[in-house]
Short mmCIF file of C-alpha atoms in Angstrom, two decimals:
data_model
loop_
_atom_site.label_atom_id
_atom_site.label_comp_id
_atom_site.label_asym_id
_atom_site.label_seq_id
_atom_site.Cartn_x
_atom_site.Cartn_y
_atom_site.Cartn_z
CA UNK A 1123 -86.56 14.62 -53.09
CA UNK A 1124 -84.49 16.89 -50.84
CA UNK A 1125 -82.58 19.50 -52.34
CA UNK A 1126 -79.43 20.21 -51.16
CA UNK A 1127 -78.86 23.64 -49.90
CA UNK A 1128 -75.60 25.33 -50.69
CA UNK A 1129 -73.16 26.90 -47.89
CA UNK A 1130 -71.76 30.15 -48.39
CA UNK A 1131 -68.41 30.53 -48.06
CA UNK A 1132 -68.61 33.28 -45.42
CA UNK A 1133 -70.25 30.32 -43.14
CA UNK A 1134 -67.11 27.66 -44.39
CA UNK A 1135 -64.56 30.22 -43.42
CA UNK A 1136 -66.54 31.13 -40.37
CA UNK A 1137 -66.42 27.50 -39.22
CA UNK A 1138 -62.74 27.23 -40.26
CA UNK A 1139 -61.95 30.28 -37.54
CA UNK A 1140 -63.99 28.62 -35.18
CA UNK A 1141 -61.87 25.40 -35.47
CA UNK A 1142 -58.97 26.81 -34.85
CA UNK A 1143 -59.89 28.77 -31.90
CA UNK A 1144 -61.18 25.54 -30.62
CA UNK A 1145 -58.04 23.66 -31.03
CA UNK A 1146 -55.86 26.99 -30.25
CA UNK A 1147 -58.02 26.57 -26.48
CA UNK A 1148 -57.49 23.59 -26.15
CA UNK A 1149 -53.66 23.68 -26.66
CA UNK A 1150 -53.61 26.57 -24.22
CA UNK A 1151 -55.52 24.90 -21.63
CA UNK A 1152 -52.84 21.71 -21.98
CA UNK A 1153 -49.88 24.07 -21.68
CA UNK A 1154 -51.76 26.09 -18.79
CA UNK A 1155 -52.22 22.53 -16.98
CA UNK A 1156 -48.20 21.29 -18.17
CA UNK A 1157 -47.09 24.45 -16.77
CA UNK A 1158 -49.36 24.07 -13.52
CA UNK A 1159 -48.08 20.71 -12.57
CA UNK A 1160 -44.17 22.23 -13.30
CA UNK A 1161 -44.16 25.29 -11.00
CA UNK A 1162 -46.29 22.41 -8.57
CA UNK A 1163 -43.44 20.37 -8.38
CA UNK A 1164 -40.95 23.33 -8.43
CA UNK A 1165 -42.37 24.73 -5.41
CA UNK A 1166 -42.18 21.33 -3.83
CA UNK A 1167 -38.38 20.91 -4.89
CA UNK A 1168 -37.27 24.49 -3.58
CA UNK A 1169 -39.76 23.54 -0.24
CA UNK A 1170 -37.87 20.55 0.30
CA UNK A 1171 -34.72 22.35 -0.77
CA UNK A 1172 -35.24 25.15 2.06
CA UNK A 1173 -36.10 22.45 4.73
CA UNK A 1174 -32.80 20.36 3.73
CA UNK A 1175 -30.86 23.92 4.05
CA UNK A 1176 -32.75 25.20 7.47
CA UNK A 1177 -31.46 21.48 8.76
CA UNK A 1178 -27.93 21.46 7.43
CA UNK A 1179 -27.73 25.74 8.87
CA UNK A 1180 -28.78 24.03 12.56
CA UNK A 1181 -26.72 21.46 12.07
CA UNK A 1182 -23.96 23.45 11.30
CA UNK A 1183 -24.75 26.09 13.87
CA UNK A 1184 -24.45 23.04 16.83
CA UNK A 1185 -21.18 21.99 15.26
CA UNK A 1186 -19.83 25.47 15.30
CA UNK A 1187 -20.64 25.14 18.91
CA UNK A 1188 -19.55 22.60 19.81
CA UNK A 1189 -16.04 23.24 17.84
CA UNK A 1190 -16.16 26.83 19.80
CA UNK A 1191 -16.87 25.13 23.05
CA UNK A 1192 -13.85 21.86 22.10
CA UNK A 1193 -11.91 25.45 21.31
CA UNK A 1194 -12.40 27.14 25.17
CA UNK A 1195 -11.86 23.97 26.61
CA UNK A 1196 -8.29 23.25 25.02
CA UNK A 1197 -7.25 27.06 25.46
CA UNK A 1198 -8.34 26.84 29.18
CA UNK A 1199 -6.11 23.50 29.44
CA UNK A 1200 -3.53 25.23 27.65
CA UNK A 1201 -1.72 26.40 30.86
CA UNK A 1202 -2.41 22.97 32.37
CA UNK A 1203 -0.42 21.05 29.32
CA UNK A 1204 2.40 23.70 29.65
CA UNK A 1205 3.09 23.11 33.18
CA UNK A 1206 2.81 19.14 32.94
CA UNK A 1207 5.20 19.58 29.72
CA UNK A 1208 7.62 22.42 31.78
CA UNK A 1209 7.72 19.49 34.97
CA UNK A 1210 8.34 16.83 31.79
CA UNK A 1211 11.43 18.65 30.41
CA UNK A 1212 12.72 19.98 33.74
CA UNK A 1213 12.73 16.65 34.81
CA UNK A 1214 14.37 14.61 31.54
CA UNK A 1215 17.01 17.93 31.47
CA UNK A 1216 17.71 16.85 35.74
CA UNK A 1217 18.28 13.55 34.10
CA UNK A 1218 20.16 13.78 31.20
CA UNK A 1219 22.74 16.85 33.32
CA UNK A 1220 22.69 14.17 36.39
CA UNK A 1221 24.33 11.69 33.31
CA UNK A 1222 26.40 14.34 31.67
CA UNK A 1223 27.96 15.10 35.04
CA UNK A 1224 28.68 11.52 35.70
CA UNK A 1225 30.85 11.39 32.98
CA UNK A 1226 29.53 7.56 33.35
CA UNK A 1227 28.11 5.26 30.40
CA UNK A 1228 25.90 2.21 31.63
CA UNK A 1229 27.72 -0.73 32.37
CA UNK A 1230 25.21 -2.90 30.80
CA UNK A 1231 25.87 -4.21 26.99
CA UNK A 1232 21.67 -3.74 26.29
CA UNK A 1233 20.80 -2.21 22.69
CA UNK A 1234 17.96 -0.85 24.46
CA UNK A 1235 19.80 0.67 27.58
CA UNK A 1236 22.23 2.13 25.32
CA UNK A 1237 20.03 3.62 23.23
CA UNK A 1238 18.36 4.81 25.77
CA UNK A 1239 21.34 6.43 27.24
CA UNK A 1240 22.38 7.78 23.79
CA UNK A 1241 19.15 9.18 23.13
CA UNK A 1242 18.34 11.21 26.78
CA UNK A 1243 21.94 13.09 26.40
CA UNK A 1244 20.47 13.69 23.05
CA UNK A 1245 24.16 12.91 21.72
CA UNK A 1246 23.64 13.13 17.93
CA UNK A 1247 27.11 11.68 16.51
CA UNK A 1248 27.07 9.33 18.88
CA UNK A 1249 23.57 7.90 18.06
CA UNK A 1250 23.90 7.51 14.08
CA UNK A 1251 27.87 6.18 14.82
CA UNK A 1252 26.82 3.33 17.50
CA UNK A 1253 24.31 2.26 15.20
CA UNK A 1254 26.54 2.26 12.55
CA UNK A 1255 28.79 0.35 14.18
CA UNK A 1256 26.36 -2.23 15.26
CA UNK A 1257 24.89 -2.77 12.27
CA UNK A 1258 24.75 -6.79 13.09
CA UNK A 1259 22.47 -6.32 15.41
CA UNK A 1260 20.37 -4.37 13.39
CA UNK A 1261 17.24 -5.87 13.95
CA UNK A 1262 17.40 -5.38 17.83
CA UNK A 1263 18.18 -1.45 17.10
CA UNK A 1264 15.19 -1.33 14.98
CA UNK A 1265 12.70 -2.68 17.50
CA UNK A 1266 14.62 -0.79 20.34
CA UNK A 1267 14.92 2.40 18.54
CA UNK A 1268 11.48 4.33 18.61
CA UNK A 1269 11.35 3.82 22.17
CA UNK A 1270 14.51 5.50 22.99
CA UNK A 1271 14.30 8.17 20.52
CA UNK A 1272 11.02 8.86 22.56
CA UNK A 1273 12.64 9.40 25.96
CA UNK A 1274 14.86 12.32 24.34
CA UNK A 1275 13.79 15.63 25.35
CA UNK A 1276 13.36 16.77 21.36
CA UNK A 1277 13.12 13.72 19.12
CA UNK A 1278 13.02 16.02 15.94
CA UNK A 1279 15.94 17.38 16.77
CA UNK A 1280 18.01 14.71 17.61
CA UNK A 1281 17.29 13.41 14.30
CA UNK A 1282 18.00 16.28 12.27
CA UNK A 1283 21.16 17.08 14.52
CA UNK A 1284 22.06 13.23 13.24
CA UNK A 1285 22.17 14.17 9.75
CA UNK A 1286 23.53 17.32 10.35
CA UNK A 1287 26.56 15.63 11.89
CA UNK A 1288 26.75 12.69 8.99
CA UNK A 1289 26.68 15.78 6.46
CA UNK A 1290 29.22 17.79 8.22
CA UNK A 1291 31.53 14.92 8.59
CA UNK A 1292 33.98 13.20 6.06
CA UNK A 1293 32.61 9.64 6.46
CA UNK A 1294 32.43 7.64 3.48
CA UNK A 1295 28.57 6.95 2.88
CA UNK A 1296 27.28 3.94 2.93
CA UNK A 1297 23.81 1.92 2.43
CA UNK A 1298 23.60 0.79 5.85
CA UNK A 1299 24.29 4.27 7.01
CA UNK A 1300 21.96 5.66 4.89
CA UNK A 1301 19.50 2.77 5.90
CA UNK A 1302 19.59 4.17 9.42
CA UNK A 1303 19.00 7.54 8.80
CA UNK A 1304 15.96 6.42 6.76
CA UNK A 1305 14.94 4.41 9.86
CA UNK A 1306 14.85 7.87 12.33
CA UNK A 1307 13.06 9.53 9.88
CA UNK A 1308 10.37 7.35 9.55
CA UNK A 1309 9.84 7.98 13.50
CA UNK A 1310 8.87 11.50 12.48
CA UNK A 1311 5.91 10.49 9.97
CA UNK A 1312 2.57 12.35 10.88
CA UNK A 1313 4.77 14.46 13.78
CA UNK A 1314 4.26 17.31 14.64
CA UNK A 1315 7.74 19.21 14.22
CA UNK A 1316 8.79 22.84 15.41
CA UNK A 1317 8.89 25.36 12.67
CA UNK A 1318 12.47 26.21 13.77
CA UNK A 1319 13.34 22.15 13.28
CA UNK A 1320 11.48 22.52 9.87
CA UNK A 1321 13.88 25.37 8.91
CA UNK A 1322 17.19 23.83 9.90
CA UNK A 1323 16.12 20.63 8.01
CA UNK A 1324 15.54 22.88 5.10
CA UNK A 1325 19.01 23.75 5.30
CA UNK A 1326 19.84 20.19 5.76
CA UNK A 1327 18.28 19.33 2.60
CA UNK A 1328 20.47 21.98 0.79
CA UNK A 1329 23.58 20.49 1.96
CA UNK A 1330 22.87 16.90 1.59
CA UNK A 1331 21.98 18.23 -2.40
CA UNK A 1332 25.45 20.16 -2.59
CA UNK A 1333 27.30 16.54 -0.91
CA UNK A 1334 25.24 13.81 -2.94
CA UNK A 1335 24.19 16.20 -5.59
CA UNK A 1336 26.91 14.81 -7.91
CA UNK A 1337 25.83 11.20 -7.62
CA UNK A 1338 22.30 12.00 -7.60
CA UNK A 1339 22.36 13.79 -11.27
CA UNK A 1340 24.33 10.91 -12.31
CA UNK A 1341 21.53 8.84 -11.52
CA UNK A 1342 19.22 11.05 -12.91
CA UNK A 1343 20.99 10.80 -16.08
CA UNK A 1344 21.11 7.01 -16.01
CA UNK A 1345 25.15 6.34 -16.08
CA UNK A 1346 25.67 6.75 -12.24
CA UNK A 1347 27.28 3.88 -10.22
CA UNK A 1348 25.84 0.32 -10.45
CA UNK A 1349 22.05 -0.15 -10.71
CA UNK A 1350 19.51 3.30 -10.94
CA UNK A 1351 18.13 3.85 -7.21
CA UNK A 1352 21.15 4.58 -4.92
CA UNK A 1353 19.91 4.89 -2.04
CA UNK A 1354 21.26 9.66 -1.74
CA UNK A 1355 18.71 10.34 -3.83
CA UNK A 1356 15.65 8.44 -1.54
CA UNK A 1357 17.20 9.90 1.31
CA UNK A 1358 17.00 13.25 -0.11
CA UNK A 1359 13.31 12.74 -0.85
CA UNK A 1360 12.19 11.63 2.13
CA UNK A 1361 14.27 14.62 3.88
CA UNK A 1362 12.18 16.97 1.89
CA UNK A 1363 8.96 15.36 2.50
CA UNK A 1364 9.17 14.60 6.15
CA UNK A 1365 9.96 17.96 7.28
CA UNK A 1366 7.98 19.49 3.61
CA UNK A 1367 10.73 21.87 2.62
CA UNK A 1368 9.61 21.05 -1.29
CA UNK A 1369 9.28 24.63 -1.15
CA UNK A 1370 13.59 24.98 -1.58
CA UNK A 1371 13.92 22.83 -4.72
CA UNK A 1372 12.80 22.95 -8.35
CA UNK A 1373 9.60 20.66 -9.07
CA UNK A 1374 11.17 19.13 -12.09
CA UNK A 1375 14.39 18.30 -10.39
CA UNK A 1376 12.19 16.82 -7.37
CA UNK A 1377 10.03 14.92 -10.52
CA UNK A 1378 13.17 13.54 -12.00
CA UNK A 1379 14.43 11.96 -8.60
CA UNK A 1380 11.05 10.85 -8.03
CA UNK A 1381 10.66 9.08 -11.33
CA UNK A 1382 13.26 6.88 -10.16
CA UNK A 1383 12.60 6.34 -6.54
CA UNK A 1384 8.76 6.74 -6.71
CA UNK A 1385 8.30 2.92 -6.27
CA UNK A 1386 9.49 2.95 -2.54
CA UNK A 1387 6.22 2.66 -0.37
CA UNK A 1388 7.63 5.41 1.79
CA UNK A 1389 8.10 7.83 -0.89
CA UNK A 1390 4.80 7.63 -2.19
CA UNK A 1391 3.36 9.04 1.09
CA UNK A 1392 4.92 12.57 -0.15
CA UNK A 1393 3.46 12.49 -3.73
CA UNK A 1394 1.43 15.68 -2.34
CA UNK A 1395 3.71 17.10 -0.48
CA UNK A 1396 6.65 17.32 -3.22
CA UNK A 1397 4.04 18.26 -5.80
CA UNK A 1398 4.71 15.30 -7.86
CA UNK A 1399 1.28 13.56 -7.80
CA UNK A 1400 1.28 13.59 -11.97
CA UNK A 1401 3.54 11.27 -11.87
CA UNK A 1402 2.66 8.82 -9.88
CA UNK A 1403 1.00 7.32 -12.67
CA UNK A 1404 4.46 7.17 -14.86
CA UNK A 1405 5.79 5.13 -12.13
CA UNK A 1406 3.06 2.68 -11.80
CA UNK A 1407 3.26 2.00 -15.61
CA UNK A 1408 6.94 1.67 -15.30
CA UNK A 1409 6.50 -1.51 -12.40
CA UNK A 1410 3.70 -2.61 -14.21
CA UNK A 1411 5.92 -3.05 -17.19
CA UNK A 1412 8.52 -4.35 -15.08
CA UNK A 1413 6.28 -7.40 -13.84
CA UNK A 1414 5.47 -5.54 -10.43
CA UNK A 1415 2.02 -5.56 -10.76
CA UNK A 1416 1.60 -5.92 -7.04
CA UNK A 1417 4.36 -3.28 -6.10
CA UNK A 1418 2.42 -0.84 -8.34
CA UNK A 1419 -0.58 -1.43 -6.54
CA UNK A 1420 1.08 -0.58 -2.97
CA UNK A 1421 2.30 2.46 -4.68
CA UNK A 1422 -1.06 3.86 -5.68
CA UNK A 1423 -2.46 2.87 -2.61
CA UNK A 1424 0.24 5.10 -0.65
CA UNK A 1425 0.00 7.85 -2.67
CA UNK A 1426 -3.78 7.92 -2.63
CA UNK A 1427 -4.35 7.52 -6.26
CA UNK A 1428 -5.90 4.45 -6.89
CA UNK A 1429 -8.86 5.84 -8.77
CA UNK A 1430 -5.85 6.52 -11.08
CA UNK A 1431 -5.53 3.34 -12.11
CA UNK A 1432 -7.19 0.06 -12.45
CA UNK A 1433 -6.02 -2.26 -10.29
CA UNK A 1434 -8.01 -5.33 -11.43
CA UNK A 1435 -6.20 -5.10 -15.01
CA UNK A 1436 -3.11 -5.16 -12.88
CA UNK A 1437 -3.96 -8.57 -11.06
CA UNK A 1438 -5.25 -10.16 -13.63
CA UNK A 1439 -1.91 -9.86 -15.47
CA UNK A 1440 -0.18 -10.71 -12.57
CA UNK A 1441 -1.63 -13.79 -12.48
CA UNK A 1442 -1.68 -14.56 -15.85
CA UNK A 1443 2.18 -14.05 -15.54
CA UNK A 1444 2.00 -16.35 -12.59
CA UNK A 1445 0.77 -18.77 -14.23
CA UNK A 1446 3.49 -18.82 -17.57
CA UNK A 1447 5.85 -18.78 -14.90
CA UNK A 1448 4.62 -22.30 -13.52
CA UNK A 1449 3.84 -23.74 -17.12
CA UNK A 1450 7.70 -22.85 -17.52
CA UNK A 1451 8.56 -24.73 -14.41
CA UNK A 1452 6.62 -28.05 -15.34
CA UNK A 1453 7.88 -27.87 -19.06
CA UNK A 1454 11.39 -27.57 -18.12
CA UNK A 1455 11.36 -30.34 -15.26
CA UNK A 1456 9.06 -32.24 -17.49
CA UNK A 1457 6.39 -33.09 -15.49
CA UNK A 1458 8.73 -33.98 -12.44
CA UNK A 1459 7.74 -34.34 -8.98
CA UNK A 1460 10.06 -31.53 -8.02
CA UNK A 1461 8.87 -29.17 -11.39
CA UNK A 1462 5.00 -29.77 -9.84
CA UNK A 1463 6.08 -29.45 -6.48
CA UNK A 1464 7.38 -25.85 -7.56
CA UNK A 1465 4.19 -25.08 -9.74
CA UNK A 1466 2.49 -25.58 -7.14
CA UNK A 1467 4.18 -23.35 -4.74
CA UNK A 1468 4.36 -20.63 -7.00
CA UNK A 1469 0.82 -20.63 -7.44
CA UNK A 1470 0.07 -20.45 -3.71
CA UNK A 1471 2.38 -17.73 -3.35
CA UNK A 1472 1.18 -16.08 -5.91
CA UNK A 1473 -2.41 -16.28 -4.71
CA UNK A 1474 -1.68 -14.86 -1.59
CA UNK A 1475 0.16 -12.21 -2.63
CA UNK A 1476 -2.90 -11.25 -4.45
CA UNK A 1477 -5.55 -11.70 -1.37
CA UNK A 1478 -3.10 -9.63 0.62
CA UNK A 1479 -3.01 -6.80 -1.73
CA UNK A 1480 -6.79 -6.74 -2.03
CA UNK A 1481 -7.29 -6.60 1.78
CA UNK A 1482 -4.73 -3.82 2.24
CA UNK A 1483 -5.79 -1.56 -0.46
CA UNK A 1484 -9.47 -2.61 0.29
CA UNK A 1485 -10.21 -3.35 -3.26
CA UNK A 1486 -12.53 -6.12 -2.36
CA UNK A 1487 -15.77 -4.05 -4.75
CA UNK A 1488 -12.84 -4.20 -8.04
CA UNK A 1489 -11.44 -7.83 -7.47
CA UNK A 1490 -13.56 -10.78 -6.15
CA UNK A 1491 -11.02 -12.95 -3.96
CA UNK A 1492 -13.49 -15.37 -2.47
CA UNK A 1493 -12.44 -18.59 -4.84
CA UNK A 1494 -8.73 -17.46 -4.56
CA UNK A 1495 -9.25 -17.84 -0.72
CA UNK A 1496 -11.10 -21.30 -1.15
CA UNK A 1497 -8.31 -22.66 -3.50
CA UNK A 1498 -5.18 -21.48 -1.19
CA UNK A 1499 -7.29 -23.79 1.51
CA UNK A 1500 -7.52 -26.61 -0.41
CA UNK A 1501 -3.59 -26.55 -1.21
CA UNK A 1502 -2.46 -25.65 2.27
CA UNK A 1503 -4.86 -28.74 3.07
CA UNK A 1504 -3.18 -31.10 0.65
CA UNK A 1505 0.13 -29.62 1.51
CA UNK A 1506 -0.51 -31.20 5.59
CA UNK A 1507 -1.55 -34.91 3.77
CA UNK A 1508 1.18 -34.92 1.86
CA UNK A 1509 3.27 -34.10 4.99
CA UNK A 1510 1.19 -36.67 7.01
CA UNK A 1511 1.77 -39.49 4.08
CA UNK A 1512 5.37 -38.93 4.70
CA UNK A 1513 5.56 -39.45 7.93
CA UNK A 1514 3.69 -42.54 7.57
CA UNK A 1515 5.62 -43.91 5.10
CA UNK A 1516 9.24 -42.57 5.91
CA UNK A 1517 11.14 -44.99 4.05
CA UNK A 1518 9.84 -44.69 0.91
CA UNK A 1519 7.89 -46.66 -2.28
CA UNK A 1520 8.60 -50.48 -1.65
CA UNK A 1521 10.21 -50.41 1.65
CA UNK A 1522 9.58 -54.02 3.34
CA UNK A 1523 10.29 -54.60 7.76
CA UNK A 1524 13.53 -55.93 8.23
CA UNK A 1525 12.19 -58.97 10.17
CA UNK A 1526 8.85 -59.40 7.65
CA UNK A 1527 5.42 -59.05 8.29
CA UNK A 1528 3.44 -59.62 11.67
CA UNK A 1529 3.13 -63.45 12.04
CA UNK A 1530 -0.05 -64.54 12.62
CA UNK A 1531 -2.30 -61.60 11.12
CA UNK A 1532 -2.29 -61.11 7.19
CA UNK A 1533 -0.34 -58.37 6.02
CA UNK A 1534 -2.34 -55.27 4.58
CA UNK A 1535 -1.34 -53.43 0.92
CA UNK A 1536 1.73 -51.70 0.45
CA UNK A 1537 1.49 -48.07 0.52
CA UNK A 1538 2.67 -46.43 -2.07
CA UNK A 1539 2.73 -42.52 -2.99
CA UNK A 1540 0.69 -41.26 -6.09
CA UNK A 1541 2.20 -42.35 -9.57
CA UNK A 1542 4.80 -39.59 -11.07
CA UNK A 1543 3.02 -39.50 -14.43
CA UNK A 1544 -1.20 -39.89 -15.28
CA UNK A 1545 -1.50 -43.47 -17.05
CA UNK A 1546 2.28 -43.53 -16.53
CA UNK A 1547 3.82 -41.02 -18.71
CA UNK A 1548 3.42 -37.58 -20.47
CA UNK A 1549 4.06 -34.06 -19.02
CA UNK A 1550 1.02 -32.68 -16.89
CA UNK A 1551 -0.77 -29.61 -17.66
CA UNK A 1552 -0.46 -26.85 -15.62
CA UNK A 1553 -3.53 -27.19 -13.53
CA UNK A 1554 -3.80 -31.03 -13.65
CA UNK A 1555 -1.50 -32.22 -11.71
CA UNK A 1556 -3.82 -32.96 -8.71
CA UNK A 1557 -5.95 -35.61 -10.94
CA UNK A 1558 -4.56 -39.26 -10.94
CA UNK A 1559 -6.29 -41.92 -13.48
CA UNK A 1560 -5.14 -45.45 -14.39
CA UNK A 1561 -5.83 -48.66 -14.55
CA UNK A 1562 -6.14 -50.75 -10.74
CA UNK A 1563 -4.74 -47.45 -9.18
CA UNK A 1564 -6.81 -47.29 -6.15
CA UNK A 1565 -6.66 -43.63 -6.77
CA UNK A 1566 -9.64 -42.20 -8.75
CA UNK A 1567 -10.28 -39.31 -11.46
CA UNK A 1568 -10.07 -36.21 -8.75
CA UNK A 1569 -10.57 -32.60 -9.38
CA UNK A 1570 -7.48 -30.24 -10.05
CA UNK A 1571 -6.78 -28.86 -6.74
CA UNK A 1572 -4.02 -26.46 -8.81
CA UNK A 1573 -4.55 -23.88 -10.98
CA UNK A 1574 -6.45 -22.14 -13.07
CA UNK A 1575 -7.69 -22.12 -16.57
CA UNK A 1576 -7.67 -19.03 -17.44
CA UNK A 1577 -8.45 -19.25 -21.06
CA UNK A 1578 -11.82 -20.60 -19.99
CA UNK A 1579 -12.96 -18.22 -18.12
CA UNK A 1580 -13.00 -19.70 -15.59
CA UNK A 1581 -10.75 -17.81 -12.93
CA UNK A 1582 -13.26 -15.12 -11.05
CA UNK A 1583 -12.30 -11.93 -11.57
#
């Protein structure tokens, strides 16, 4: 029988130390290999990194060139442009002293020729006072207006001089005046204006604050004439941001106004330039509040900030509101041809309201439209039968020819329109009343052509 020899312990703890040098390698080598494969791939990154950079340096070194070369080019034309412009003015000046020395208006009654007239002599009073004075033919002065304002030899001018003149005087203001004035300014959006023009309408500004200023903190303060929103106040806003002399006035007394006329479209295109762009938001709660989910939308939109907000929560309850509205309409006409008939208009109104907001603001990604589009088809197509069932049967339900039926060929079925009522009474739900059912009606269980449920689910959003 083997014996079994005993180990010292000087060999144990020998083997011990030589086990953990093992495994002490073999970690090393597995970091040594980790940290291989790392700087590997760093060395690839920063290689790719360098190429990207060396590509976007050329690239930017051929844009600079060409931008230095666009650069040459237009300073070389610049004595070109100034001698076409000198001939332009020389000539429109010839034209408008030619007309001054005349002493002569037109003969003819035309908005447009008088406008025109108005406009080359670059007669300021006269201009905001003849449309003032015309104001029923307003809509012929605004399609006739940007094209005669063009043909004076300084449009800025003319328009500032305008208000300058409607300042300075002791007219009475009113909405349609201040309409107008609204209505030049808006010919100035995205002009370039002289820095002298900017200065006077600086001015401007100042004196249309020390004229309205009274009615304007009234407004501000919410116990100002009539409704909040008179129309000084927009004015002055749109002053300030056409010809961006924000610079003149306190931000929180430009905030203030704007909290109250921030919901015109054509305000919210100076949200940057009168520093007020933390409040937009403020303003589109306000509407939203107010049921002007749509309106709120536009706002955003103009201002740039619709990342701000969240426009599908803002058409879904505008929808949702749509459709209380039309359960109102069919409860209160109970169930009536003319309560449906307004449902139902309502609805499609409502509907395209909402594609139309989505296509403007391009919010197509947020708010999926597609079965809104496919049921305002269906309605507009029901809408033209209904309209051609009417005109086949003009008279009415049971109307019978005055001398009787054709004689010799059997007379068909009356025609008769759909039944008021499903099975002859009870109130339709909102989003029913396109299915007919009852007995020997020869018209069938149809789909609801109105409507949504939306407590379902079933409305895409």
């Amino acid at each position: 029988m083997a014996t079994e020899v005993p180990i010292p312990e000087s060999i144990k703890t020998l083997i011990a130390n030589l086990e953990t040098h093992r495994n002490l390698i073999t970690n090393l080598s597995t970091i040594t290999k980790t940290l291989t494969e790392h700087f590997n791939s760093v060395e690839k990154t920063l290689s790719a990194r360098a190429k990207s950079l060396d590509l976007s340096l050329e690239t930017l070194e051929t844009e600079t060139q060409q931008t230095l070369q666009s650069l040459d080019e237009r300073e070389a034309s610049i004595p070109t442009t100034e001698a076409v412009a000198a001939v332009d003015v020389q000539s429109r000046r010839d034209a408008v002293v030619t007309e001054i020395e005349s002493q002569t208006a037109p003969t003819c009654t035309d908005i447009r020729t008088d406008l025109s007239w108005i406009c080359r002599r670059m007669d300021a009073g006269t201009l905001w006072r003849y449309c003032s004075e015309n104001k029923r033919e307003m809509n012929a002065i605004r399609q006739e207006i940007t094209g005669a304002v063009e043909e004076a030899v300084d449009p800025a001018r003319l328009v500032v001089d305008s208000l300058e003149d409607f300042v300075s005087s002791e007219v009475e203001r009113e909405t349609d005046q201040c309409w107008i004035f609204t209505m030049f300014l808006r010919l100035l959006y995205d002009k370039e204006v002289a820095v002298s023009v900017r200065e006077r309408a600086a001015e401007l500004a100042l004196k249309w604050r020390t004229r309205f200023g009274e009615r304007m903190e009234r407004e501000i303060e919410g116990d100002g004439e009539g409704e909040p929103g008179r129309p000084e106040g927009q004015l002055f806003l749109t002053i300030v941001g056409v010809f961006q002399a924000q610079e003149r006035f306190e931000k929180e007394y430009l905030e203030k106004i704007f909290l109250i006329h921030g919901k015109k479209r054509e305000i919210a295109k100076f949200v940057h330039v009168l520093g007020v762009a933390d409040k937009v938001g403020e303003v589109v709660a306000k509407m939203a509040n107010a049921g002007k989910e749509i309106e709120a939308i536009y706002v955003a939109h103009e201002a740039g900030m619709l990342g701000k907000i969240s426009p599908a929560d803002l058409l879904k309850s505008y929808l949702q509101k749509a459709k209380e509205k039309a359960n109102a309409f069919l409860k209160a006409g109970k169930g009536s041809p003319a309560s449906v008939e307004s449902a139902n208009n309502l609805e499609n109104n409502c509907f395209k309201a909402v594609i139309k907001c989505v296509e403007t603001c391009k919010l197509e990604s947020k708010f999926n439209i597609m079965n809104i589009k496919r049921k305002v088809a269906i309605n507009e197509r029901e809408r033209e039968e209904k309209k051609k069932f009417a005109a086949l049967n003009p008279y009415g339900k049971g109307f019978v020819q005055p001398n009787g039926p054709p004689k010799g060929k059997r007379a068909g079925p009356a025609v008769y329109p759909p039944p008021s009522f499903p099975n002859g009474s009870g109130a339709r739900r909102f989003g029913d009343y396109g299915a007919y059912r009852g007995s020997g009606s020869s018209y069938g269980p149809q789909s609801s052509y109105y409507g949504y449920d939306y407590g379902r689910g079933s409305y895409p959003y």
